[in-house]
CSV table of C-alpha atoms in Angstrom, one decimal:
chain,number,residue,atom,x,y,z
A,1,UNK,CA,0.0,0.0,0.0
A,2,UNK,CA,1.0,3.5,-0.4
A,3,UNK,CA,1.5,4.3,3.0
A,4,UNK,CA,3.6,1.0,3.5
A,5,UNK,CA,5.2,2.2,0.6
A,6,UNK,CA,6.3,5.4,1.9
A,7,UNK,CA,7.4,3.9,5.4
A,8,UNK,CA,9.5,1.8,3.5
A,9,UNK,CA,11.1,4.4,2.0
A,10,UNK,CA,11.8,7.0,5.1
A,11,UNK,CA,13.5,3.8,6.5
A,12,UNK,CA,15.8,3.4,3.3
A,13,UNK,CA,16.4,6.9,3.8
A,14,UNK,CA,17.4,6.8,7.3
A,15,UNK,CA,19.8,4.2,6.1
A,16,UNK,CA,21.4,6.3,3.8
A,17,UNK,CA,21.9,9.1,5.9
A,18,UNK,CA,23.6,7.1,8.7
A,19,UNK,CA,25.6,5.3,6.3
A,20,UNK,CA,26.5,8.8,5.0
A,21,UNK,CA,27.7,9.9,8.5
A,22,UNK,CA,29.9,7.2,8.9
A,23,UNK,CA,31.4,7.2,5.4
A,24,UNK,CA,32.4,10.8,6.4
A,25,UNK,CA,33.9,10.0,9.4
A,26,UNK,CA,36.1,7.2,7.8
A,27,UNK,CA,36.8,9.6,4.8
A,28,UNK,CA,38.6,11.9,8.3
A,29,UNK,CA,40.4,8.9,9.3
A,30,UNK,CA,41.5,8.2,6.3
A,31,UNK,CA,42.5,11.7,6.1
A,32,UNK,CA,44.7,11.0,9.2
A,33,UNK,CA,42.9,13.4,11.4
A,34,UNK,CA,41.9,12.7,14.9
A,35,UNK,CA,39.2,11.6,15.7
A,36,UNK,CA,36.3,14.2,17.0
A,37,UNK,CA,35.7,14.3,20.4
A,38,UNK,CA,31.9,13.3,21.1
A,39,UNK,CA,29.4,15.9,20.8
A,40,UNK,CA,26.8,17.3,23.0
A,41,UNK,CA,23.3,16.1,22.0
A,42,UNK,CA,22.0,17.0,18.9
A,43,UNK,CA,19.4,19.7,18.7
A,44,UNK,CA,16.7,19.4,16.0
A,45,UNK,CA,14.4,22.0,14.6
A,46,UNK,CA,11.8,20.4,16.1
A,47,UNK,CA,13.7,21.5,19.8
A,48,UNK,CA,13.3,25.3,19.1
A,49,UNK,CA,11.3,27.2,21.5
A,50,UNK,CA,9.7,29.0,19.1
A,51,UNK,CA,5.7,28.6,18.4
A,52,UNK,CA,4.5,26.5,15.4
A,53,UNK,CA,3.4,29.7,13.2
A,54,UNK,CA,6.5,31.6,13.9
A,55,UNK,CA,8.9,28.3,13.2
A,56,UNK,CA,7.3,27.8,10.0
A,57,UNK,CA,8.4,31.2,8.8
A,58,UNK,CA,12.2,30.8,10.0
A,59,UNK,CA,14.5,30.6,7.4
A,60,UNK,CA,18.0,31.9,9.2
A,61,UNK,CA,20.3,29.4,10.7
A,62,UNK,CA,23.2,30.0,12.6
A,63,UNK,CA,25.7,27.4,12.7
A,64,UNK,CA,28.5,27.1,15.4
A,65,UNK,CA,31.9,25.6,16.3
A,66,UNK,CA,33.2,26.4,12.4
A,67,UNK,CA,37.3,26.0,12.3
A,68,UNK,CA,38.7,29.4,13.6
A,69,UNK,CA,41.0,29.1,10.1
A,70,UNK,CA,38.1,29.4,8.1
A,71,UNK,CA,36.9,31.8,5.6
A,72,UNK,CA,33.4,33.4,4.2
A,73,UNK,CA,34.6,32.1,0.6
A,74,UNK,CA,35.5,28.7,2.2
A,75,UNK,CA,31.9,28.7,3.9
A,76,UNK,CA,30.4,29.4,0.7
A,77,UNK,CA,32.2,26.2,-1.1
A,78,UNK,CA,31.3,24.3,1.3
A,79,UNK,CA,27.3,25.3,1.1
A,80,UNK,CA,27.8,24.8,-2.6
A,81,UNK,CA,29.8,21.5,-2.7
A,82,UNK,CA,26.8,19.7,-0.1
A,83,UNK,CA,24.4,20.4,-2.1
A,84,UNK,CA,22.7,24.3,-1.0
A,85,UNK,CA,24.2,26.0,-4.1
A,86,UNK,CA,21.2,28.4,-5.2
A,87,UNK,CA,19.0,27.5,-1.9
A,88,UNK,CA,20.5,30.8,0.3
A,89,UNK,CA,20.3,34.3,-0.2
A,90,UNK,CA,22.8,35.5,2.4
A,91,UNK,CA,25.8,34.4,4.3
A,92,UNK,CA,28.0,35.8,6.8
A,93,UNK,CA,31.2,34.8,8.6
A,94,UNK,CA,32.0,37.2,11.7
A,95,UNK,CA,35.3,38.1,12.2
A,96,UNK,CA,37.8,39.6,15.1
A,97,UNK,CA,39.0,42.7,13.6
A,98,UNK,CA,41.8,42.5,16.5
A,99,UNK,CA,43.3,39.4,15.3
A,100,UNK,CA,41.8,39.7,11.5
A,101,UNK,CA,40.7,35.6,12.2
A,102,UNK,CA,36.8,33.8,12.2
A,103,UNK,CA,35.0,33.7,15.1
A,104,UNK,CA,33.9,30.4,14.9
A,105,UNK,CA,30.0,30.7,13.5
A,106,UNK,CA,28.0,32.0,10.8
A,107,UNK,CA,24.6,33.2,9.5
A,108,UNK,CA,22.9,31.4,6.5
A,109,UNK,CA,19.4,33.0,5.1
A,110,UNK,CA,17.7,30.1,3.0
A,111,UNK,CA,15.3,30.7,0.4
A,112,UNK,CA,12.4,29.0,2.3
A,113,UNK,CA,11.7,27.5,5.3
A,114,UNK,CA,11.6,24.1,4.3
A,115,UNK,CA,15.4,24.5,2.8
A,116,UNK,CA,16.3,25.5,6.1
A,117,UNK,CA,15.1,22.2,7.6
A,118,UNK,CA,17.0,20.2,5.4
A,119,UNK,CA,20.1,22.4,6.4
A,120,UNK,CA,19.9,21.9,9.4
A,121,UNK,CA,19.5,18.3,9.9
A,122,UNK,CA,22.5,18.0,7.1
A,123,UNK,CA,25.0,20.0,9.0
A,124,UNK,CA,23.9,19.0,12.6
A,125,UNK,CA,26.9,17.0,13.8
A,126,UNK,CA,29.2,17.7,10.3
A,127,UNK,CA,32.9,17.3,10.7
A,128,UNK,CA,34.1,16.6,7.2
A,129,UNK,CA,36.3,19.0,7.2
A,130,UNK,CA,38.7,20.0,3.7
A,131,UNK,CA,41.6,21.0,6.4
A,132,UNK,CA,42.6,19.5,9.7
A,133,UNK,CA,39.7,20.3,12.3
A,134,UNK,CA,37.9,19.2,15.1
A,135,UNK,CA,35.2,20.7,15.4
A,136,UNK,CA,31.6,19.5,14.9
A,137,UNK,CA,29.2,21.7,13.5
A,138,UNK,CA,25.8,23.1,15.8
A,139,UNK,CA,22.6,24.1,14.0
A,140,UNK,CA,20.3,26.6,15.7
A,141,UNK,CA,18.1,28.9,14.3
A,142,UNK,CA,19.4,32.1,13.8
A,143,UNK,CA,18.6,35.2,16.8
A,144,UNK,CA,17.2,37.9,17.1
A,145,UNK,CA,17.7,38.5,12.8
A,146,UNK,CA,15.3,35.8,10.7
A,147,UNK,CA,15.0,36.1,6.7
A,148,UNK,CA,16.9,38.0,4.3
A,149,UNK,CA,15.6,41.5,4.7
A,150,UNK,CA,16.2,41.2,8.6
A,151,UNK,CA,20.0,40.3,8.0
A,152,UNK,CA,21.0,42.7,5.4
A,153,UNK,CA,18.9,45.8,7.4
A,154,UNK,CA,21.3,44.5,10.3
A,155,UNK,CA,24.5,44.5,8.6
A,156,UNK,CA,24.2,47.6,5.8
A,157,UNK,CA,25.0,49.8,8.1
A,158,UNK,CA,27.6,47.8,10.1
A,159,UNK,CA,31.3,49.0,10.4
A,160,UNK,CA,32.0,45.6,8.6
A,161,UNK,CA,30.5,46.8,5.3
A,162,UNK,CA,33.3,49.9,5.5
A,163,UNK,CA,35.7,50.2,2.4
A,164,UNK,CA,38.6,49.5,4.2
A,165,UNK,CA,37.6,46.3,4.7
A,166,UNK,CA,38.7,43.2,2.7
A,167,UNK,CA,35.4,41.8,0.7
A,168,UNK,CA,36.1,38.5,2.3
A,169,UNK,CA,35.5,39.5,5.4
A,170,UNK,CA,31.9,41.1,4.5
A,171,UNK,CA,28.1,39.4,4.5
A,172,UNK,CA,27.0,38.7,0.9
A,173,UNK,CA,23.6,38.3,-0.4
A,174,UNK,CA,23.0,36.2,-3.7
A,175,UNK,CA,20.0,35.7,-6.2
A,176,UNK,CA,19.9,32.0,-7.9
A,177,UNK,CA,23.2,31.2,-6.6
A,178,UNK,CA,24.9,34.4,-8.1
A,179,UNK,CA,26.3,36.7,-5.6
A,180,UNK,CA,24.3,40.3,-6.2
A,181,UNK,CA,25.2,43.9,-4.9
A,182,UNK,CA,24.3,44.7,-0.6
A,183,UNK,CA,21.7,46.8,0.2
A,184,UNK,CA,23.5,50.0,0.2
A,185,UNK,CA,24.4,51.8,3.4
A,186,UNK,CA,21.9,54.2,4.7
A,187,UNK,CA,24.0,56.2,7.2
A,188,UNK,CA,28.1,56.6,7.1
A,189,UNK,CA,30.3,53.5,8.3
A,190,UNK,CA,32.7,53.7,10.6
A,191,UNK,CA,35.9,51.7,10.0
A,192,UNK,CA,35.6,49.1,13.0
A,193,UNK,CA,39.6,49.2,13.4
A,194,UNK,CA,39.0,52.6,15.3
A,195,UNK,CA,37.3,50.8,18.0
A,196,UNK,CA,40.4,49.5,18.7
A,197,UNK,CA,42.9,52.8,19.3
């Protein structure tokens, strides 16, 4: 029967998945990195406190314990390369302007809600990793800032979006996977290096 059917099938793709997880964990040891240290419980989208009309509309994620070595552009590939290339509209990488280095989590806008779901349960627990890491990757939806209009309002007039510094180091916005121009700035910018004097 169809239902049968369909049971069958979430089973077959539970399968997958797990077998999925553990191909990427062998790929690390083959890798010769060490191996992760165990993580915390896994949250779930499902374990937000947020009401079932609200949740429904969330599209932001933020996800935590990136390498400190990355990069916006190497965040980026790796949307791309799992499969999100053309499902988000914004991304950002914070940095420490003191020490010019990640901070260890970013923002992610995806197109609809339903995207984000599928994020999140992808990189929940990722730790395949193109340079030696150890860190394993934490989902939660994004606060206070949800959706793409939220983000960029948040950011165009942030001393990150000055011209003195680097592109790589700004939030970008992007249309059908091709990066477009930020919402320009509605008030001056202060270069964020001045906080530092």
């Amino acid at each position: 029967s169809p239902p049968a059917a369909a049971r069958r099938l979430e089973q077959a793709a539970a399968t997958l998945e797990a077998a999925a997880r553990q191909a990427r964990a062998a790929a690390q040891s083959v890798r010769g990195q060490m191996q992760a240290p165990q993580s915390p419980p896994r949250t779930s989208p499902q374990s937000s406190r947020v009401g079932g009309a609200a949740r429904k509309k969330q599209t932001t994620l933020m996800l935590r314990n990136l390498p400190n070595n990355y990069s916006r552009d190497m965040l980026l590939e790796l949307l791309d390369k799992e499969g999100f290339l053309g499902y988000y509209d914004f991304a950002y990488y914070p940095v420490d302007f003191k020490r010019w280095a990640g901070l260890g989590y970013a923002f992610v806008n995806f197109v609809d809600h339903e995207t984000a779901l599928r994020a999140w349960r992808h990189f929940e627990g990722f730790a395949s990793w193109d340079l030696p890491s150890q860190k394993v990757i934490g989902v939660c939806w994004g606060s206070p800032l949800q959706g793409l209009s939220e983000c960029t309002d948040r950011y165009r007039n942030s001393a990150v979006m000055h011209e003195d510094v680097p592109d790589y180091f700004k939030p970008v916005v992007f249309c059908n996977g091709c990066r477009v121009e930020f919402p320009a700035p509605t008030k001056s910018i202060r270069n964020p290096r001045w906080r530092h004097k």
